[in-house]
Amino acid sequence: MSDTKASRSAADDGARLLVYGAYGYTGRLIVEAAVERGHEPIVAGRNRQKARGVASSLGLQARCFTVEDAAGHLGDVDAVLNCAGPFSETADALVDACIETGTHYLDITGELAVFERISRLGSAAADAGVTLLPGVGFDVVPTDCLAAHLHRRLPEATHLSLAIEADGGISPGTLKTALSDLGSGGAVRRDGQLRHEAVGARTRVVDFGDGFRRAVSIPWGDVSTAYHTTGIPNIDVYLSLPTNARRAVALSSSLSGVLDTDAVKRALSWLVDRSIEGPDEATRAGGEARVWGEARTDDERVVSRLRTPETYELTVETALRCAEKVLAGDAAAGYETPAGAFGPDFVLEIPGVERVDLVDGEVVDRETDESEADEGETAADETAAGE
Ligand SMILES: NC(=O)c1ccc[n+]([C@@H]2O[C@H](COP(=O)([O-])OP(=O)(O)OC[C@H]3O[C@@H](n4cnc5c(N)ncnc54)[C@H](OP(=O)(O)O)[C@@H]3O)[C@@H](O)[C@H]2O)c1
């Protein structure tokens, strides 16, 4: 990183944040919250009219460029927060431009392949004095912090399982990202290596704190990031779904060859743009997400859980806090995960997050004051066929 950028960043004095994809559903929420916190981010994206529209409504500067041309537009920028997904289409070029120009890079991806590719650029980024911190949203801050916390509780753990359950709606960009990823299938980590398999190939029954739910395996980013954060060599991630959605996952796996064709993806994206809007303010304010995690050895097992605000609300908070910490010089140069950079307790800084620790089904620790009776966890955990 150039001297000017490095010294300005470390002092957090006039450090400049650029939000790319700032006029998308999530990008706009992040920019609005940044302004409320006293920042003046640059509103950027590939569409001049849309970027100017958001910038002028908030009194901010707009910048228009494609990801391929990014290097020419980052000379005076200290950190880029990329909100333009699918990140499989934007992250590589923006990360390259950030390393070239000595600019820190953050994004809100949850895409496994994107994490894997960015992690390989860690030493180039370290040489350039640049932090690469993808996954600063709901994917993967809470799960990554829970993974690090479970590893702290059981350092010799050989297996890690994580599961997610979320209320509320979904934005068009998230749905398009999920669609674009469907053809890639699912993945778990075994003996330190990625193993590809169908989405939903495994199921588990999980108690998120208010009764048991059946969850299916998904290729969440943690299959990459939790390994980087903890070194635990065997990792599965599950998503709790209602029955009809579980059937859809099974169907999508059998259709994955069809869904992988560009023409079908383009048609579905077009449809999503016209038929889906992101969750409104009331849905975001009233929603909640729950995360469950288990670390184990052959003869020991620990379980912890998190309750968090609704996923987009949490994403706005965690993304901005990560950007502020990176701009303040609190993250090392090179590739970082959220918990790797800021520790397992980072997620507890977010208002409304609660963490509970269990041993043998009994709650042994609770990390916020918002206590409600907790019935603990009984023996209904169930490992899928194939384990
Ligand atoms: N980590 C998390 O928990 C989390 C939370 C929320 C969202 N997300 C992810 O964030 C992404 C955005 O979600 P959203 O709800 O904000 O979607 P959205 O409303 O559709 O916005 C997407 C934004 O990305 C831009 N974009 C897409 N492809 C681009 C490309 N090739 N080059 C330049 N810009 C491009 C779009 O610009 P144009 O209008 O010019 O196409 C738009 O500004 C999705 O991938 C979603 O899965 C993650």
GROMACS .gro file of C-alpha atoms and ligand atoms in nm, residues 20-30 44-48 50 65-68 82-91 94 107-111 115 134-142 170-178 180 220 272-273 276 278-279 311-316 318-319, ligand 1:
model
  119
   20TYR     CA    1  -1.921  -0.084  -0.518
   21GLY     CA    2  -2.270  -0.202  -0.617
   22ALA     CA    3  -2.392   0.078  -0.391
   23TYR     CA    4  -2.726   0.117  -0.567
   24GLY     CA    5  -2.825  -0.251  -0.524
   25TYR     CA    6  -3.066  -0.351  -0.245
   26THR     CA    7  -2.796  -0.431   0.014
   27GLY     CA    8  -2.540  -0.177  -0.109
   28ARG     CA    9  -2.789   0.104  -0.066
   29LEU     CA   10  -2.879  -0.008   0.289
   30ILE     CA   11  -2.508  -0.009   0.373
   44ALA     CA   12  -1.988   0.335  -0.709
   45GLY     CA   13  -2.116   0.092  -0.968
   46ARG     CA   14  -2.121   0.029  -1.339
   47ASN     CA   15  -2.440   0.228  -1.407
   48ARG     CA   16  -2.378   0.605  -1.402
   50LYS     CA   17  -2.814   0.470  -1.077
   65PHE     CA   18  -1.671   0.213  -1.370
   66THR     CA   19  -1.682  -0.156  -1.457
   67VAL     CA   20  -1.489  -0.403  -1.242
   68GLU     CA   21  -1.248  -0.458  -1.531
   82ASN     CA   22  -1.793  -0.478  -0.277
   83CYS     CA   23  -2.171  -0.533  -0.264
   84ALA     CA   24  -2.207  -0.627  -0.634
   85GLY     CA   25  -2.306  -0.991  -0.659
   86PRO     CA   26  -2.299  -1.258  -0.788
   87PHE     CA   27  -1.942  -1.213  -0.666
   88SER     CA   28  -1.822  -1.485  -0.903
   89GLU     CA   29  -1.863  -1.206  -1.163
   90THR     CA   30  -1.710  -0.913  -0.974
   91ALA     CA   31  -1.468  -1.020  -0.698
   94LEU     CA   32  -1.186  -0.594  -0.800
  107ASP     CA   33  -1.714  -0.789   0.030
  108ILE     CA   34  -2.039  -0.953   0.136
  109THR     CA   35  -2.000  -1.274  -0.060
  110GLY     CA   36  -2.107  -1.613   0.069
  111GLU     CA   37  -1.987  -1.798  -0.241
  115PHE     CA   38  -1.353  -1.745  -0.089
  134PRO     CA   39  -1.445  -1.124   0.200
  135GLY     CA   40  -1.763  -1.244   0.371
  136VAL     CA   41  -1.835  -0.951   0.603
  137GLY     CA   42  -2.215  -0.997   0.594
  138PHE     CA   43  -2.447  -1.255   0.750
  139ASP     CA   44  -2.238  -1.487   0.537
  140VAL     CA   45  -2.002  -1.549   0.713
  141VAL     CA   46  -1.955  -1.329   1.020
  142PRO     CA   47  -2.181  -1.514   1.270
  170ILE     CA   48  -3.482  -1.248   0.025
  171SER     CA   49  -3.347  -0.980  -0.211
  172PRO     CA   50  -3.327  -1.022  -0.589
  173GLY     CA   51  -2.948  -1.022  -0.580
  174THR     CA   52  -2.932  -1.299  -0.321
  175LEU     CA   53  -3.173  -1.512  -0.522
  176LYS     CA   54  -2.978  -1.452  -0.844
  177THR     CA   55  -2.656  -1.543  -0.666
  178ALA     CA   56  -2.815  -1.864  -0.536
  180SER     CA   57  -2.607  -1.881  -1.046
  220TRP     CA   58  -2.198  -2.231   0.245
  272VAL     CA   59  -3.622  -1.244  -1.053
  273ASP     CA   60  -3.556  -0.875  -1.137
  276ILE     CA   61  -3.884  -1.011  -0.639
  278GLY     CA   62  -3.600  -0.732  -0.102
  279PRO     CA   63  -3.756  -0.745   0.247
  311THR     CA   64  -2.986  -1.128   0.801
  312TYR     CA   65  -2.985  -0.797   0.603
  313GLU     CA   66  -2.989  -0.593   0.924
  314LEU     CA   67  -2.694  -0.793   1.051
  315THR     CA   68  -2.514  -0.764   0.717
  316VAL     CA   69  -2.532  -0.384   0.726
  318THR     CA   70  -2.114  -0.629   1.036
  319ALA     CA   71  -2.004  -0.496   0.695
  388LIG     N1   72  -2.316  -1.185   0.298
  388LIG     C1   73  -2.445  -1.174   0.312
  388LIG     O1   74  -2.500  -1.218   0.408
  388LIG     C2   75  -2.525  -1.105   0.206
  388LIG     C3   76  -2.632  -1.026   0.242
  388LIG     C4   77  -2.702  -0.961   0.140
  388LIG     C5   78  -2.664  -0.979   0.008
  388LIG     N2   79  -2.559  -1.060  -0.020
  388LIG     C6   80  -2.515  -1.079  -0.157
  388LIG     O2   81  -2.486  -0.951  -0.210
  388LIG     C7   82  -2.516  -0.949  -0.348
  388LIG     C8   83  -2.605  -0.830  -0.379
  388LIG     O3   84  -2.730  -0.852  -0.322
  388LIG     P1   85  -2.845  -0.743  -0.339
  388LIG     O4   86  -2.957  -0.793  -0.265
  388LIG     O5   87  -2.793  -0.608  -0.304
  388LIG     O6   88  -2.869  -0.752  -0.497
  388LIG     P2   89  -2.920  -0.645  -0.604
  388LIG     O7   90  -3.018  -0.553  -0.544
  388LIG     O8   91  -2.957  -0.723  -0.725
  388LIG     O9   92  -2.788  -0.561  -0.635
  388LIG     C9   93  -2.681  -0.617  -0.703
  388LIG    C10   94  -2.580  -0.509  -0.735
  388LIG    O10   95  -2.468  -0.571  -0.798
  388LIG    C11   96  -2.441  -0.503  -0.921
  388LIG     N3   97  -2.381  -0.598  -1.014
  388LIG    C12   98  -2.421  -0.725  -1.041
  388LIG     N4   99  -2.338  -0.781  -1.133
  388LIG    C13  100  -2.245  -0.686  -1.163
  388LIG    C14  101  -2.133  -0.684  -1.250
  388LIG     N5  102  -2.099  -0.790  -1.324
  388LIG     N6  103  -2.059  -0.571  -1.255
  388LIG    C15  104  -2.091  -0.463  -1.180
  388LIG     N7  105  -2.196  -0.458  -1.097
  388LIG    C16  106  -2.273  -0.569  -1.088
  388LIG    C17  107  -2.574  -0.451  -0.967
  388LIG    O11  108  -2.554  -0.344  -1.057
  388LIG     P3  109  -2.642  -0.330  -1.193
  388LIG    O12  110  -2.778  -0.280  -1.149
  388LIG    O13  111  -2.565  -0.232  -1.271
  388LIG    O14  112  -2.651  -0.468  -1.253
  388LIG    C18  113  -2.633  -0.405  -0.833
  388LIG    O15  114  -2.579  -0.280  -0.795
  388LIG    C19  115  -2.577  -1.085  -0.382
  388LIG    O16  116  -2.475  -1.167  -0.435
  388LIG    C20  117  -2.621  -1.138  -0.249
  388LIG    O17  118  -2.622  -1.279  -0.244
  388LIG    C21  119  -2.489  -1.122   0.075
   0.00000   0.00000   0.00000
